[in-house]
Coordinates of N, CA and C in Angstrom, one line a residue:
X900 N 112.0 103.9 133.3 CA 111.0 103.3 132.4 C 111.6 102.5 131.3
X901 N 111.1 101.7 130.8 CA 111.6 100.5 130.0 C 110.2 100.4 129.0
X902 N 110.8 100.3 127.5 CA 109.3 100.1 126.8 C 109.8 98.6 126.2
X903 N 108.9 97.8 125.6 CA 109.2 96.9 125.3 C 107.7 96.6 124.0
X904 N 108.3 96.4 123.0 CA 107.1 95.4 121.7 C 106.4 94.6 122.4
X905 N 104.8 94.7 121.8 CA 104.0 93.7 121.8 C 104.1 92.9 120.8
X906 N 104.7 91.2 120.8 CA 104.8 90.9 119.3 C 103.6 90.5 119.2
X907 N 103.2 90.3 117.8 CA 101.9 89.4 116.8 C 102.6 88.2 118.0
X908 N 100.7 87.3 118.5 CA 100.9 86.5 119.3 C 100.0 85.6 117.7
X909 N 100.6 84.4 118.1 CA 99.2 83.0 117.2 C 98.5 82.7 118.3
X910 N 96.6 82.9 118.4 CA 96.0 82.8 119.5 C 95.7 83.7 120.3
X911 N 95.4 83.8 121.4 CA 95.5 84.9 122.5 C 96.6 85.3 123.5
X912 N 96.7 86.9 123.9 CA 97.7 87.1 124.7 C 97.8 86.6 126.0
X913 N 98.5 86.2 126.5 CA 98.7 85.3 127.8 C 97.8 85.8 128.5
X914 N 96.9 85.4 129.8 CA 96.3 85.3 130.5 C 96.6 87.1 130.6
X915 N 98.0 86.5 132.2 CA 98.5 88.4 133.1 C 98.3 89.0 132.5
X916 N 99.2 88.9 131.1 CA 99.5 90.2 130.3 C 98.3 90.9 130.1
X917 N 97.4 90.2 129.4 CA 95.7 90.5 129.1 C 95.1 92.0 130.2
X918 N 95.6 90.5 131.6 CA 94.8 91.3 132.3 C 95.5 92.5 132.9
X919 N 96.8 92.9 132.8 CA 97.6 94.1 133.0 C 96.9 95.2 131.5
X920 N 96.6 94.6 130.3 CA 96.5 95.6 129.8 C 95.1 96.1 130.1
X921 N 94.0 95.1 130.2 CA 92.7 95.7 130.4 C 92.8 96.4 131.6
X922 N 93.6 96.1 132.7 CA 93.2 97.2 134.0 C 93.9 98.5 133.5
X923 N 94.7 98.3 132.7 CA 95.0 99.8 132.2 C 94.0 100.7 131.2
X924 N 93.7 99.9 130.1 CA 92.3 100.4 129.2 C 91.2 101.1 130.7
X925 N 91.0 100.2 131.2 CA 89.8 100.5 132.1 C 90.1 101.4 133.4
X926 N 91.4 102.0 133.7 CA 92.0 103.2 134.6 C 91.4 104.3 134.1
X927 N 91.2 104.7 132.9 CA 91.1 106.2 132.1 C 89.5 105.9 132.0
X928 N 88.2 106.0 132.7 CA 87.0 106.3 131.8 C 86.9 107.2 131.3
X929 N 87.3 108.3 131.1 CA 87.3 109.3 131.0 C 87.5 109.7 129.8
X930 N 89.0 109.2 129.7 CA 89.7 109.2 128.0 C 88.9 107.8 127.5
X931 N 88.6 107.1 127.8 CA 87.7 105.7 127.0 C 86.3 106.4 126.8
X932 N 85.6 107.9 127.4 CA 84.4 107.8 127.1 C 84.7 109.0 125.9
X933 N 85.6 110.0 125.7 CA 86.5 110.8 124.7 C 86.6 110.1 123.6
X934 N 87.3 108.9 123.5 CA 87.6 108.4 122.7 C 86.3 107.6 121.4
X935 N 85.6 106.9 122.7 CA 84.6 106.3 122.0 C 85.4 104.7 121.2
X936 N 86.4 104.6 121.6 CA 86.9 103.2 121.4 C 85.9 101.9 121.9
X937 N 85.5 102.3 122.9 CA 84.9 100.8 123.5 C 83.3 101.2 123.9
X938 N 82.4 100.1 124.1 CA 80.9 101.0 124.1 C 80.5 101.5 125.4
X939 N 81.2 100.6 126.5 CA 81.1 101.3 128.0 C 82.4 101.8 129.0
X940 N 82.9 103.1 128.6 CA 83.8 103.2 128.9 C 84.2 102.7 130.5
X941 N 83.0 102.4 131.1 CA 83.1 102.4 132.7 C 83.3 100.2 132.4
X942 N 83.1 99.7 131.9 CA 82.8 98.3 131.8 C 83.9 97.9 130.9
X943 N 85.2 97.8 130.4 CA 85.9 97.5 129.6 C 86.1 96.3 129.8
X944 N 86.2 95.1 129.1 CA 86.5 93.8 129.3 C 87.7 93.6 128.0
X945 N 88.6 92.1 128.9 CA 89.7 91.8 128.1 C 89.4 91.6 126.8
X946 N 88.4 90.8 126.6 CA 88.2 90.3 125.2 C 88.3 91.7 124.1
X947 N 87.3 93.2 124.7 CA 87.4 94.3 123.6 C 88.9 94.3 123.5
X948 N 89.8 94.7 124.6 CA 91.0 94.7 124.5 C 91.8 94.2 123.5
X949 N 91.6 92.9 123.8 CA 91.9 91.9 123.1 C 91.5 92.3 121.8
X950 N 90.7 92.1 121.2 CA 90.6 92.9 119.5 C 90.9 94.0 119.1
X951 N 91.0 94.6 120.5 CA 91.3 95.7 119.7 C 93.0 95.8 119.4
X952 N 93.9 95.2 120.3 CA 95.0 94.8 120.0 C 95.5 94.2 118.5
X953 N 94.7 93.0 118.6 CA 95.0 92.1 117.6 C 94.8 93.1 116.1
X954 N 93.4 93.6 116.1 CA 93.4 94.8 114.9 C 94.6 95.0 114.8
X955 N 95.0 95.9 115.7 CA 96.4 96.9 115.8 C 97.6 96.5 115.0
X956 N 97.5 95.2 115.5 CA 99.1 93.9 115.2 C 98.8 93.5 113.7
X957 N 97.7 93.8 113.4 CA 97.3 93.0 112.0 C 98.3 93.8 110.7
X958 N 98.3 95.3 111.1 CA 98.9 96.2 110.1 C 100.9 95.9 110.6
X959 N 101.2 95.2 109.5 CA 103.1 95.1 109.8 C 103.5 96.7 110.1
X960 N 103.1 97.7 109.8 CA 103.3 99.0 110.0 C 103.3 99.3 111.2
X961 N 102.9 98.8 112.0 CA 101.7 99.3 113.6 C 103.2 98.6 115.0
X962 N 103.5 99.3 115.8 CA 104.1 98.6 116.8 C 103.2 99.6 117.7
X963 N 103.1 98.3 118.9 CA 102.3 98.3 120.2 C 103.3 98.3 121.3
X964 N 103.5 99.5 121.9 CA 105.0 99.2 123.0 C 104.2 99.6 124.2
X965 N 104.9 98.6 125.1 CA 104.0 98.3 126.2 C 105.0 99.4 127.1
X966 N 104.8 100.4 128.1 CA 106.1 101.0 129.4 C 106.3 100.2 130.7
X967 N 106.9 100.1 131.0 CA 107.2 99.4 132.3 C 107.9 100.1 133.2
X968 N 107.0 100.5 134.8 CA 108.0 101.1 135.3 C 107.9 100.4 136.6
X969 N 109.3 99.8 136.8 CA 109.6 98.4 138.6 C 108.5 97.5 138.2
X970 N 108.9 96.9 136.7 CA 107.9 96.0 136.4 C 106.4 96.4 136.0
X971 N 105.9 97.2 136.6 CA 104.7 97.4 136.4 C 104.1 97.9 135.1
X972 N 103.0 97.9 134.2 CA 102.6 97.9 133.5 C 102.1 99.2 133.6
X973 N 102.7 100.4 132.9 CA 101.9 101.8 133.5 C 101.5 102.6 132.6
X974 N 101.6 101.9 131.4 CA 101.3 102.9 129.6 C 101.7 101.7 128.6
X975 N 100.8 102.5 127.5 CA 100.7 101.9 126.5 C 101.2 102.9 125.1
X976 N 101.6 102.6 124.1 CA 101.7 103.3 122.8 C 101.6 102.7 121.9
X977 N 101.2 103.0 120.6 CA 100.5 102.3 119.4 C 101.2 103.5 118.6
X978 N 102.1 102.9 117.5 CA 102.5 104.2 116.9 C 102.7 103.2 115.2
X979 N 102.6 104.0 113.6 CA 102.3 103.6 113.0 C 103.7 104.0 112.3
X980 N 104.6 102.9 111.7 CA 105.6 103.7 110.6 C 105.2 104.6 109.7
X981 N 104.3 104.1 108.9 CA 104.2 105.0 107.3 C 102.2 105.5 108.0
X982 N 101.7 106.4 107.4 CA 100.6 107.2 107.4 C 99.8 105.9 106.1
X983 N 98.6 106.1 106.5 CA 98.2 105.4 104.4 C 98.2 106.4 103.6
X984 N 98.1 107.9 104.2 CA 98.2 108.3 102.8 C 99.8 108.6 102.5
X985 N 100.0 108.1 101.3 CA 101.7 108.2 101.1 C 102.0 109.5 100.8
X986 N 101.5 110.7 100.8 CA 102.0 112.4 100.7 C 102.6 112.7 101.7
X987 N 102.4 111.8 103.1 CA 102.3 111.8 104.9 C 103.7 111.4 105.2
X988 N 104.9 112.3 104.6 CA 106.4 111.0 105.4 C 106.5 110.7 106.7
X989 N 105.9 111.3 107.8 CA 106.2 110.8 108.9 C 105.2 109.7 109.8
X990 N 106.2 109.3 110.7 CA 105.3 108.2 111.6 C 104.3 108.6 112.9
X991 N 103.2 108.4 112.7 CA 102.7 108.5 113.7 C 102.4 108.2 114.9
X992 N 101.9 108.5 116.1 CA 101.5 107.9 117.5 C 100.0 108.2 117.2
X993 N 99.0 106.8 117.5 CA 98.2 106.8 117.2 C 97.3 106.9 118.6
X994 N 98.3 106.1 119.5 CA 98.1 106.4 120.7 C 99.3 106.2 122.0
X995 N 98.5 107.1 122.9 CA 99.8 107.0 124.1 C 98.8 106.9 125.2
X996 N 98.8 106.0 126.0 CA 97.7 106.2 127.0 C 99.0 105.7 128.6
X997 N 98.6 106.0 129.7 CA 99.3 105.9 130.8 C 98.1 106.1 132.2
X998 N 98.3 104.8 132.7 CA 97.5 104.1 133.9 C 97.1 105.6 134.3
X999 N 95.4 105.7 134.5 CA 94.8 106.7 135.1 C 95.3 106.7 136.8
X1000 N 95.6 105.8 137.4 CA 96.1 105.9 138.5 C 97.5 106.8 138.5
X1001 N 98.2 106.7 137.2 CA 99.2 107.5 137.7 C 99.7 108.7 136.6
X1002 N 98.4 109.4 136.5 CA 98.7 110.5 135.7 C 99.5 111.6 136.5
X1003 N 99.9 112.7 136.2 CA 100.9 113.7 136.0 C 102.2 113.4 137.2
X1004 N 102.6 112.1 136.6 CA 103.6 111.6 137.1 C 104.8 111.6 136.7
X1005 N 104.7 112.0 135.7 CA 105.7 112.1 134.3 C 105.6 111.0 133.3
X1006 N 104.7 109.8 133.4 CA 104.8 109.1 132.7 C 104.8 108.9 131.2
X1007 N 103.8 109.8 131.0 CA 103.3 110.4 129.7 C 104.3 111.3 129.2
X1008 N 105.0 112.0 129.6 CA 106.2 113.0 128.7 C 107.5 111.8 128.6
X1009 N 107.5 110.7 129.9 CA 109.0 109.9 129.4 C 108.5 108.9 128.1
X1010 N 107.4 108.5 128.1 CA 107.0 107.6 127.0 C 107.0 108.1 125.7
X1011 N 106.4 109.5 125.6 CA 106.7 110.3 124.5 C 107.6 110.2 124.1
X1012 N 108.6 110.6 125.2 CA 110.4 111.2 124.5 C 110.9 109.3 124.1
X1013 N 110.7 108.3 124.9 CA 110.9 107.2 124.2 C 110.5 106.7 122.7
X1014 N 109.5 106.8 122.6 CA 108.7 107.1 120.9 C 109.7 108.0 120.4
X1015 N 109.6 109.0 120.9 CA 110.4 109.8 119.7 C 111.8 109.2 119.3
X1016 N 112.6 109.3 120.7 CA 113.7 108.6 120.3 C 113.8 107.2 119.2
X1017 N 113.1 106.4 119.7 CA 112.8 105.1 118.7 C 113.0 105.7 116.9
X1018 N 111.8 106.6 116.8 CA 112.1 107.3 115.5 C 113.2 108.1 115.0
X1019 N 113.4 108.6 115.9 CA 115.2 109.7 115.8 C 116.2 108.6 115.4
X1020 N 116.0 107.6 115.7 CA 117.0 106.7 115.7 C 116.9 105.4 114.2
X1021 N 115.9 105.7 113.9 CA 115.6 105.1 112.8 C 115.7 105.8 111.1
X1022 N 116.1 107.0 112.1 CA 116.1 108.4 111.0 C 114.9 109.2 110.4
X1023 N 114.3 109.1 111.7 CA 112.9 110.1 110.7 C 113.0 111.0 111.3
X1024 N 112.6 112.2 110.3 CA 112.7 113.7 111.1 C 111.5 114.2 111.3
X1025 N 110.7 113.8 111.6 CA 109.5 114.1 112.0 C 108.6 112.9 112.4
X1026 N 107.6 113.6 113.2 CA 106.2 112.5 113.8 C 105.2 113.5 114.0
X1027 N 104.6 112.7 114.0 CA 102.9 112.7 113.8 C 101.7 112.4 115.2
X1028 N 100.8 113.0 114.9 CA 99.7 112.4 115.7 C 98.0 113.5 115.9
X1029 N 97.2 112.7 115.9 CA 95.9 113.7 116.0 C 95.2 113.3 117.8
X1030 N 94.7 114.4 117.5 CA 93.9 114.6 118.7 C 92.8 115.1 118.7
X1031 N 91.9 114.0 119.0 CA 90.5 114.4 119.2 C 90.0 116.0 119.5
X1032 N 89.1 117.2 118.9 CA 89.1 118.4 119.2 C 88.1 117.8 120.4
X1033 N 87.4 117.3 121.0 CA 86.8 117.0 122.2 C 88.0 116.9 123.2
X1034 N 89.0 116.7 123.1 CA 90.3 116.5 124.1 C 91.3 117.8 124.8
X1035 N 90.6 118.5 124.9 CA 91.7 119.6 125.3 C 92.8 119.4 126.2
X1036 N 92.5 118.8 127.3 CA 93.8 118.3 128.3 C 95.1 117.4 127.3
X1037 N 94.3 116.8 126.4 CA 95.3 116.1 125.3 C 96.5 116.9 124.2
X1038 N 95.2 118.1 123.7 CA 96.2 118.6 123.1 C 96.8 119.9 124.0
X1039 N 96.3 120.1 125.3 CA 97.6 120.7 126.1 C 98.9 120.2 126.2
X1040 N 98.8 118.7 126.8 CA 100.0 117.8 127.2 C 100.8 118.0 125.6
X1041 N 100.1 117.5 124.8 CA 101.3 117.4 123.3 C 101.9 119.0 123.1
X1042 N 101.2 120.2 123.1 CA 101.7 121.0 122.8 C 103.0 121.7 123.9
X1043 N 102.9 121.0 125.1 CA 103.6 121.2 126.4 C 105.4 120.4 125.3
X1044 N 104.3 119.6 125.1 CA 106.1 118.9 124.4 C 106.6 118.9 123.2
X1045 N 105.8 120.3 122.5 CA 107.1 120.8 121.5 C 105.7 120.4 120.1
X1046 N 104.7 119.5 120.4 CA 104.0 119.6 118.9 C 103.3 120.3 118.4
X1047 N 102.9 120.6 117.2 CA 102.4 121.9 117.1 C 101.4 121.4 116.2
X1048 N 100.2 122.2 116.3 CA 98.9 122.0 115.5 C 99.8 122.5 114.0
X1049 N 99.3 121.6 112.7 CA 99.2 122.1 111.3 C 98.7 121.4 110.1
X1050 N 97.2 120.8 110.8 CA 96.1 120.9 110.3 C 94.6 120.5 111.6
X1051 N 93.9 120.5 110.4 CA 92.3 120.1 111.1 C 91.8 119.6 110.6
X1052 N 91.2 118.1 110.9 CA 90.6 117.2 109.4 C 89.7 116.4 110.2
X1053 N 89.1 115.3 109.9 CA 88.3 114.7 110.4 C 89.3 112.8 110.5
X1054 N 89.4 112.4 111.8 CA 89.8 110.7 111.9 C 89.2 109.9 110.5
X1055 N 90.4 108.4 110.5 CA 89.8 108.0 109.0 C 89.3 106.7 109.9
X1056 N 89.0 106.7 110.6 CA 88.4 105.4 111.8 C 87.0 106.1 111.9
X1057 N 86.6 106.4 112.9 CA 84.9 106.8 112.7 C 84.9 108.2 112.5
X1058 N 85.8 109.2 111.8 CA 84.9 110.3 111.2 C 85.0 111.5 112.4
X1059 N 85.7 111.8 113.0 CA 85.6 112.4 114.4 C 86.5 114.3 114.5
X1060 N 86.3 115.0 114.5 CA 86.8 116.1 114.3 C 88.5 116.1 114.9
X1061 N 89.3 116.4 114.3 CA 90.7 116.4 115.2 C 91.7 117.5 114.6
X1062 N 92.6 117.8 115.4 CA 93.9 118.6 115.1 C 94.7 117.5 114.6
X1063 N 95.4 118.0 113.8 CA 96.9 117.0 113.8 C 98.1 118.0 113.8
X1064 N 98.5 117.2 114.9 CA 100.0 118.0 115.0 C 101.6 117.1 114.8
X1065 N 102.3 118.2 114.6 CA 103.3 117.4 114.2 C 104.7 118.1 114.9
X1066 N 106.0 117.4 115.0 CA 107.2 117.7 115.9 C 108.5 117.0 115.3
X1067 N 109.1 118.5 114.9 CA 110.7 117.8 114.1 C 111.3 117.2 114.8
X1068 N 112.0 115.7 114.4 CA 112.9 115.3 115.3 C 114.2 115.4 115.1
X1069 N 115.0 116.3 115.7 CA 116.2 116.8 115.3 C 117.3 115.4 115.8
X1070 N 118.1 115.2 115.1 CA 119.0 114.1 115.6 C 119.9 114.7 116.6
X1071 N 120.2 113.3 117.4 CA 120.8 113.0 118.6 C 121.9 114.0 118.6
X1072 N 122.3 114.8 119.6 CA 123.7 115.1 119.6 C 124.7 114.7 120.2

């Protein structure tokens, strides 16, 4: 697997790419109806995509790394340098999603450990991330890979009950 930046485009994202990400948005109804990101989890169209990307790109803080595995487009990650509240040192994943066609494939644990690494490598010793308390299969998978609940608060997007957990990142040896 290969991740690669989505940069800030001027205009809209190329046609394919568009449409590689929305058939991935629109693989998971399941986690799109959890989420509450989009209004029909079963009906996802490029354009919500589409803004909802562009949102993303708007914050210089925010990288959008696209996974690729034999070319194909099989996950997504949205992960934030700095937290807004500045008490928060570490970076977060805001999101990790991976083509509903090919869940417990591993794709989801190598994308993680690529995030992490990214950070490890930038020298942060820790990361971040919340999970919806509607999500249990979510916060199974995270806790499977070492993060640990240590707090409980409500999302600063719509207000939504969640864990947040966090995972030291010990440097490379």
């Amino acid at each position: 697997m290969i991740i690669e930046p989505l940069l800030p485009v001027t205009g809209a994202l190329p046609g394919p790419l568009l449409a590689e990400l929305t058939a991935l948005y629109a693989s998971d109804p399941a986690f799109q109806q959890i989420s509450g990101d989009f209004p029909n989890p079963h009906d996802i169209r490029s354009e919500q995509v589409a803004a909802s990307l562009a949102e993303e790109l708007a914050n210089p803080d925010t990288e959008v790394l696209l996974a690729r595995s034999q070319g194909r487009l099989v996950g997504v990650s949205i992960t934030l340098a700095r937290h807004p509240d500045p008490a928060d040192p570490d970076p977060w994943i805001g999101l990790l999603m991976v083509d509903g066609r090919h869940h417990r494939s591993g794709y989801g644990r190598q994308l993680a450990g690529l995030v992490e690494e990214r950070f490890r490598a930038a020298g942060r010793d820790g990361i971040r991330l919340a999970v919806l308390d509607n999500n249990p299969k979510a916060l199974a998978f995270w806790t499977a890979l070492g993060y640990e609940v240590i707090d409980h608060r409500r999302d600063r997007q719509l207000d939504r009950p969640c864990a947040v957990l966090r995972k030291p990142l010990k440097p490379a040896e």
